[in-house]
């Protein structure tokens, strides 16, 4: 699944999640842009949450994304090892709560079993091909990853590395400073 950010000012993020060969990998570039200016090149937009059992990447307003990550962690404490349920509960809150409704961010999350995309419209989407791309360069990274998925002998981590490089070469809001995290997968 891919979600593009059409809102003005939402630039400077590429997050890619790939599930392949018993591994799930998530990478995010480090560029933060304000208008046409790069204000930071080494931001960390991919993190481990829930005692390291869940990978989370965000695109959009940073403070909004951190608010959502904190809420997701609270949901995961309430529903341990139930990523889908925690995400659905967060999406319900995000959609109905007056404060949360204004938050402008997207989340890509993954555990050993599932990869999910969460949006402020209440969507919790699981891609059928195991690939999620979000942010300004998300569609470039997504396209590259889909092309690389059938290549024999490369891991999910390598698909993410190569795809993020391609996205960084195309998207002016994406740089080559990639944070990459992996988990062993059940599928």
PDB file of C-alpha atoms in Angstrom:
ATOM      1  CA  UNK A   1       0.000   0.000   0.000  1.00  0.00           C
ATOM      2  CA  UNK A   2       1.174   3.460  -0.628  1.00  0.00           C
ATOM      3  CA  UNK A   3      -0.093   6.743   0.612  1.00  0.00           C
ATOM      4  CA  UNK A   4       1.125   9.982  -0.897  1.00  0.00           C
ATOM      5  CA  UNK A   5       1.103  13.215   1.029  1.00  0.00           C
ATOM      6  CA  UNK A   6      -0.619  15.844  -1.082  1.00  0.00           C
ATOM      7  CA  UNK A   7      -0.748  18.504   1.621  1.00  0.00           C
ATOM      8  CA  UNK A   8       1.472  21.530   1.068  1.00  0.00           C
ATOM      9  CA  UNK A   9       4.519  21.460   3.313  1.00  0.00           C
ATOM     10  CA  UNK A  10       4.539  17.701   3.820  1.00  0.00           C
ATOM     11  CA  UNK A  11       7.948  17.073   2.367  1.00  0.00           C
ATOM     12  CA  UNK A  12      11.079  15.413   3.526  1.00  0.00           C
ATOM     13  CA  UNK A  13      10.265  11.819   4.359  1.00  0.00           C
ATOM     14  CA  UNK A  14      10.519   8.452   2.729  1.00  0.00           C
ATOM     15  CA  UNK A  15       9.587   5.380   4.757  1.00  0.00           C
ATOM     16  CA  UNK A  16       9.682   1.881   3.275  1.00  0.00           C
ATOM     17  CA  UNK A  17       8.683  -1.406   4.894  1.00  0.00           C
ATOM     18  CA  UNK A  18       9.406  -4.741   3.173  1.00  0.00           C
ATOM     19  CA  UNK A  19       8.500  -8.266   4.272  1.00  0.00           C
ATOM     20  CA  UNK A  20      10.487 -10.973   2.458  1.00  0.00           C
ATOM     21  CA  UNK A  21      12.068 -14.328   3.198  1.00  0.00           C
ATOM     22  CA  UNK A  22      11.442 -14.520   6.929  1.00  0.00           C
ATOM     23  CA  UNK A  23      12.507 -10.933   7.565  1.00  0.00           C
ATOM     24  CA  UNK A  24      10.757  -7.593   7.843  1.00  0.00           C
ATOM     25  CA  UNK A  25      12.844  -4.472   7.250  1.00  0.00           C
ATOM     26  CA  UNK A  26      11.883  -0.835   7.602  1.00  0.00           C
ATOM     27  CA  UNK A  27      13.968   2.106   6.477  1.00  0.00           C
ATOM     28  CA  UNK A  28      13.558   5.846   6.574  1.00  0.00           C
ATOM     29  CA  UNK A  29      15.667   8.665   5.216  1.00  0.00           C
ATOM     30  CA  UNK A  30      17.025  11.418   7.426  1.00  0.00           C
ATOM     31  CA  UNK A  31      16.037  14.570   5.568  1.00  0.00           C
ATOM     32  CA  UNK A  32      13.808  17.190   7.137  1.00  0.00           C
ATOM     33  CA  UNK A  33      12.807  20.048   4.868  1.00  0.00           C
ATOM     34  CA  UNK A  34      11.072  23.305   5.566  1.00  0.00           C
ATOM     35  CA  UNK A  35       9.783  24.564   2.258  1.00  0.00           C
ATOM     36  CA  UNK A  36      12.742  24.373  -0.114  1.00  0.00           C
ATOM     37  CA  UNK A  37      15.375  24.306   2.633  1.00  0.00           C
ATOM     38  CA  UNK A  38      16.938  21.217   4.177  1.00  0.00           C
ATOM     39  CA  UNK A  39      17.024  21.911   7.913  1.00  0.00           C
ATOM     40  CA  UNK A  40      18.303  18.520   9.055  1.00  0.00           C
ATOM     41  CA  UNK A  41      19.846  15.558   7.313  1.00  0.00           C
ATOM     42  CA  UNK A  42      20.027  12.907  10.022  1.00  0.00           C
ATOM     43  CA  UNK A  43      16.547  12.653  11.534  1.00  0.00           C
ATOM     44  CA  UNK A  44      15.504   9.232  12.815  1.00  0.00           C
ATOM     45  CA  UNK A  45      12.021   8.462  11.477  1.00  0.00           C
ATOM     46  CA  UNK A  46      12.116   4.695  12.031  1.00  0.00           C
ATOM     47  CA  UNK A  47      12.055   3.366  15.580  1.00  0.00           C
ATOM     48  CA  UNK A  48      11.577   0.228  17.607  1.00  0.00           C
ATOM     49  CA  UNK A  49       8.656   0.376  20.040  1.00  0.00           C
ATOM     50  CA  UNK A  50       6.942  -2.109  22.370  1.00  0.00           C
ATOM     51  CA  UNK A  51      10.213  -3.373  23.874  1.00  0.00           C
ATOM     52  CA  UNK A  52      11.689  -3.735  20.374  1.00  0.00           C
ATOM     53  CA  UNK A  53       8.976  -6.059  19.061  1.00  0.00           C
ATOM     54  CA  UNK A  54       7.428  -3.493  16.682  1.00  0.00           C
ATOM     55  CA  UNK A  55       9.008  -1.326  13.999  1.00  0.00           C
ATOM     56  CA  UNK A  56       7.375   2.050  13.396  1.00  0.00           C
ATOM     57  CA  UNK A  57       8.068   4.674  10.749  1.00  0.00           C
ATOM     58  CA  UNK A  58       6.346   8.004  10.330  1.00  0.00           C
ATOM     59  CA  UNK A  59       5.750  10.638   7.704  1.00  0.00           C
ATOM     60  CA  UNK A  60       4.208  14.032   8.296  1.00  0.00           C
ATOM     61  CA  UNK A  61       4.418  16.497  11.142  1.00  0.00           C
ATOM     62  CA  UNK A  62       6.992  15.253  13.656  1.00  0.00           C
ATOM     63  CA  UNK A  63       5.191  16.301  16.836  1.00  0.00           C
ATOM     64  CA  UNK A  64       1.990  14.735  15.508  1.00  0.00           C
ATOM     65  CA  UNK A  65       3.810  11.510  14.661  1.00  0.00           C
ATOM     66  CA  UNK A  66       5.366  11.304  18.134  1.00  0.00           C
ATOM     67  CA  UNK A  67       1.949  11.826  19.704  1.00  0.00           C
ATOM     68  CA  UNK A  68       0.602   8.951  17.615  1.00  0.00           C
ATOM     69  CA  UNK A  69       3.581   6.707  18.427  1.00  0.00           C
ATOM     70  CA  UNK A  70       3.038   7.313  22.148  1.00  0.00           C
ATOM     71  CA  UNK A  71      -0.650   6.461  21.772  1.00  0.00           C
ATOM     72  CA  UNK A  72       0.224   3.321  19.797  1.00  0.00           C
ATOM     73  CA  UNK A  73       2.657   2.208  22.496  1.00  0.00           C
ATOM     74  CA  UNK A  74      -0.077   2.681  25.103  1.00  0.00           C
ATOM     75  CA  UNK A  75      -2.449   0.572  22.988  1.00  0.00           C
ATOM     76  CA  UNK A  76       0.246  -2.123  22.664  1.00  0.00           C
ATOM     77  CA  UNK A  77       0.634  -2.158  26.450  1.00  0.00           C
ATOM     78  CA  UNK A  78      -3.105  -2.669  26.733  1.00  0.00           C
ATOM     79  CA  UNK A  79      -3.146  -5.314  23.969  1.00  0.00           C
ATOM     80  CA  UNK A  80       0.308  -6.969  24.105  1.00  0.00           C
ATOM     81  CA  UNK A  81       1.386  -8.829  20.968  1.00  0.00           C
ATOM     82  CA  UNK A  82      -1.827  -7.781  19.199  1.00  0.00           C
ATOM     83  CA  UNK A  83      -0.533  -5.213  16.720  1.00  0.00           C
ATOM     84  CA  UNK A  84      -3.626  -5.272  14.535  1.00  0.00           C
ATOM     85  CA  UNK A  85      -5.985  -4.729  17.461  1.00  0.00           C
ATOM     86  CA  UNK A  86      -3.817  -1.939  18.898  1.00  0.00           C
ATOM     87  CA  UNK A  87      -3.748  -0.235  15.478  1.00  0.00           C
ATOM     88  CA  UNK A  88      -7.508  -0.503  15.027  1.00  0.00           C
ATOM     89  CA  UNK A  89      -8.040   0.989  18.495  1.00  0.00           C
ATOM     90  CA  UNK A  90      -5.636   3.834  17.677  1.00  0.00           C
ATOM     91  CA  UNK A  91      -7.330   4.436  14.318  1.00  0.00           C
ATOM     92  CA  UNK A  92     -10.721   4.666  16.053  1.00  0.00           C
ATOM     93  CA  UNK A  93      -9.371   7.231  18.488  1.00  0.00           C
ATOM     94  CA  UNK A  94      -7.556   9.104  15.716  1.00  0.00           C
ATOM     95  CA  UNK A  95     -10.719   9.339  13.673  1.00  0.00           C
ATOM     96  CA  UNK A  96     -13.119  10.324  16.463  1.00  0.00           C
ATOM     97  CA  UNK A  97     -11.117  12.338  19.016  1.00  0.00           C
ATOM     98  CA  UNK A  98     -11.250  16.110  18.362  1.00  0.00           C
ATOM     99  CA  UNK A  99      -7.576  16.593  19.250  1.00  0.00           C
ATOM    100  CA  UNK A 100      -6.202  13.557  17.434  1.00  0.00           C
ATOM    101  CA  UNK A 101      -8.315  14.242  14.334  1.00  0.00           C
ATOM    102  CA  UNK A 102      -6.134  17.273  13.588  1.00  0.00           C
ATOM    103  CA  UNK A 103      -2.882  15.318  13.613  1.00  0.00           C
ATOM    104  CA  UNK A 104      -1.185  15.204  10.223  1.00  0.00           C
ATOM    105  CA  UNK A 105       0.941  12.096   9.942  1.00  0.00           C
ATOM    106  CA  UNK A 106       1.012   8.584   8.536  1.00  0.00           C
ATOM    107  CA  UNK A 107       2.395   5.547  10.337  1.00  0.00           C
ATOM    108  CA  UNK A 108       3.870   2.360   8.931  1.00  0.00           C
ATOM    109  CA  UNK A 109       4.181  -0.356  11.590  1.00  0.00           C
ATOM    110  CA  UNK A 110       5.314  -3.965  11.528  1.00  0.00           C
ATOM    111  CA  UNK A 111       5.841  -6.848  13.891  1.00  0.00           C
ATOM    112  CA  UNK A 112       6.873 -10.448  13.221  1.00  0.00           C
ATOM    113  CA  UNK A 113       3.484 -11.247  11.654  1.00  0.00           C
ATOM    114  CA  UNK A 114       1.997  -8.110  10.056  1.00  0.00           C
ATOM    115  CA  UNK A 115       2.846  -4.878   8.297  1.00  0.00           C
ATOM    116  CA  UNK A 116       0.214  -2.139   8.561  1.00  0.00           C
ATOM    117  CA  UNK A 117      -0.387   1.399   7.318  1.00  0.00           C
ATOM    118  CA  UNK A 118      -2.369   3.750   9.591  1.00  0.00           C
ATOM    119  CA  UNK A 119      -3.989   6.971   8.424  1.00  0.00           C
ATOM    120  CA  UNK A 120      -5.983   9.727  10.059  1.00  0.00           C
ATOM    121  CA  UNK A 121      -9.027   8.727   8.036  1.00  0.00           C
ATOM    122  CA  UNK A 122      -9.342   5.624  10.210  1.00  0.00           C
ATOM    123  CA  UNK A 123      -7.606   3.272   7.793  1.00  0.00           C
ATOM    124  CA  UNK A 124      -5.609   0.281   8.985  1.00  0.00           C
ATOM    125  CA  UNK A 125      -4.342  -1.326   5.804  1.00  0.00           C
ATOM    126  CA  UNK A 126      -2.256  -4.476   5.331  1.00  0.00           C
ATOM    127  CA  UNK A 127      -0.578  -4.643   1.930  1.00  0.00           C
ATOM    128  CA  UNK A 128      -1.087  -7.855   0.011  1.00  0.00           C
ATOM    129  CA  UNK A 129       2.496  -7.822  -1.268  1.00  0.00           C
ATOM    130  CA  UNK A 130       4.217  -7.050   2.046  1.00  0.00           C
ATOM    131  CA  UNK A 131       5.483  -3.619   0.923  1.00  0.00           C
ATOM    132  CA  UNK A 132       4.507  -0.200   2.312  1.00  0.00           C
ATOM    133  CA  UNK A 133       5.857   3.135   1.088  1.00  0.00           C
ATOM    134  CA  UNK A 134       4.870   6.485   2.610  1.00  0.00           C
ATOM    135  CA  UNK A 135       6.050  10.064   2.439  1.00  0.00           C
ATOM    136  CA  UNK A 136       7.286  12.279  -0.366  1.00  0.00           C
ATOM    137  CA  UNK A 137       9.509   9.588  -1.833  1.00  0.00           C
ATOM    138  CA  UNK A 138       7.282   6.706  -0.751  1.00  0.00           C
ATOM    139  CA  UNK A 139       5.961   5.886  -4.200  1.00  0.00           C
ATOM    140  CA  UNK A 140       9.488   5.840  -5.674  1.00  0.00           C
ATOM    141  CA  UNK A 141      10.721   3.506  -2.943  1.00  0.00           C
ATOM    142  CA  UNK A 142       7.571   1.379  -3.218  1.00  0.00           C
ATOM    143  CA  UNK A 143       8.004   0.963  -6.978  1.00  0.00           C
ATOM    144  CA  UNK A 144      11.673   0.039  -6.646  1.00  0.00           C
ATOM    145  CA  UNK A 145      10.924  -2.443  -3.863  1.00  0.00           C
ATOM    146  CA  UNK A 146       8.190  -4.145  -5.859  1.00  0.00           C
ATOM    147  CA  UNK A 147      10.611  -4.525  -8.776  1.00  0.00           C
ATOM    148  CA  UNK A 148      13.229  -6.060  -6.461  1.00  0.00           C
ATOM    149  CA  UNK A 149      10.945  -8.420  -4.532  1.00  0.00           C
ATOM    150  CA  UNK A 150      11.356 -11.307  -6.975  1.00  0.00           C
ATOM    151  CA  UNK A 151      15.141 -11.003  -7.239  1.00  0.00           C
ATOM    152  CA  UNK A 152      16.667 -14.194  -5.848  1.00  0.00           C
ATOM    153  CA  UNK A 153      19.223 -13.983  -3.083  1.00  0.00           C
ATOM    154  CA  UNK A 154      18.500 -10.534  -1.692  1.00  0.00           C
ATOM    155  CA  UNK A 155      16.966 -10.044   1.719  1.00  0.00           C
ATOM    156  CA  UNK A 156      14.238  -7.668   2.809  1.00  0.00           C
ATOM    157  CA  UNK A 157      16.988  -5.482   4.279  1.00  0.00           C
ATOM    158  CA  UNK A 158      18.793  -5.306   0.928  1.00  0.00           C
ATOM    159  CA  UNK A 159      15.546  -4.534  -0.912  1.00  0.00           C
ATOM    160  CA  UNK A 160      15.010  -1.599   1.463  1.00  0.00           C
ATOM    161  CA  UNK A 161      18.602  -0.361   1.070  1.00  0.00           C
ATOM    162  CA  UNK A 162      18.487  -0.458  -2.727  1.00  0.00           C
ATOM    163  CA  UNK A 163      14.986   1.016  -2.941  1.00  0.00           C
ATOM    164  CA  UNK A 164      15.801   3.862  -0.570  1.00  0.00           C
ATOM    165  CA  UNK A 165      18.874   4.667  -2.670  1.00  0.00           C
ATOM    166  CA  UNK A 166      16.696   4.850  -5.781  1.00  0.00           C
ATOM    167  CA  UNK A 167      14.127   7.041  -4.016  1.00  0.00           C
ATOM    168  CA  UNK A 168      16.904   9.333  -2.782  1.00  0.00           C
ATOM    169  CA  UNK A 169      18.242   9.678  -6.319  1.00  0.00           C
ATOM    170  CA  UNK A 170      14.797  10.742  -7.618  1.00  0.00           C
ATOM    171  CA  UNK A 171      13.034  12.639  -4.814  1.00  0.00           C
ATOM    172  CA  UNK A 172      14.548  15.980  -3.793  1.00  0.00           C
ATOM    173  CA  UNK A 173      12.942  15.608  -0.352  1.00  0.00           C
ATOM    174  CA  UNK A 174      14.737  12.297   0.346  1.00  0.00           C
ATOM    175  CA  UNK A 175      18.407  11.861   1.246  1.00  0.00           C
ATOM    176  CA  UNK A 176      20.760   8.895   1.487  1.00  0.00           C
ATOM    177  CA  UNK A 177      21.087   8.955   5.275  1.00  0.00           C
ATOM    178  CA  UNK A 178      18.945   5.880   5.979  1.00  0.00           C
ATOM    179  CA  UNK A 179      17.945   4.434   9.347  1.00  0.00           C
ATOM    180  CA  UNK A 180      17.155   0.742   8.885  1.00  0.00           C
ATOM    181  CA  UNK A 181      15.684  -1.699  11.394  1.00  0.00           C
ATOM    182  CA  UNK A 182      14.867  -5.399  10.943  1.00  0.00           C
ATOM    183  CA  UNK A 183      12.920  -8.150  12.678  1.00  0.00           C
ATOM    184  CA  UNK A 184      12.742 -11.845  11.983  1.00  0.00           C
ATOM    185  CA  UNK A 185       9.344 -12.570  10.488  1.00  0.00           C
ATOM    186  CA  UNK A 186       6.935 -15.480  10.790  1.00  0.00           C
ATOM    187  CA  UNK A 187       6.200 -15.296   7.062  1.00  0.00           C
TER     188      UNK A 187
END
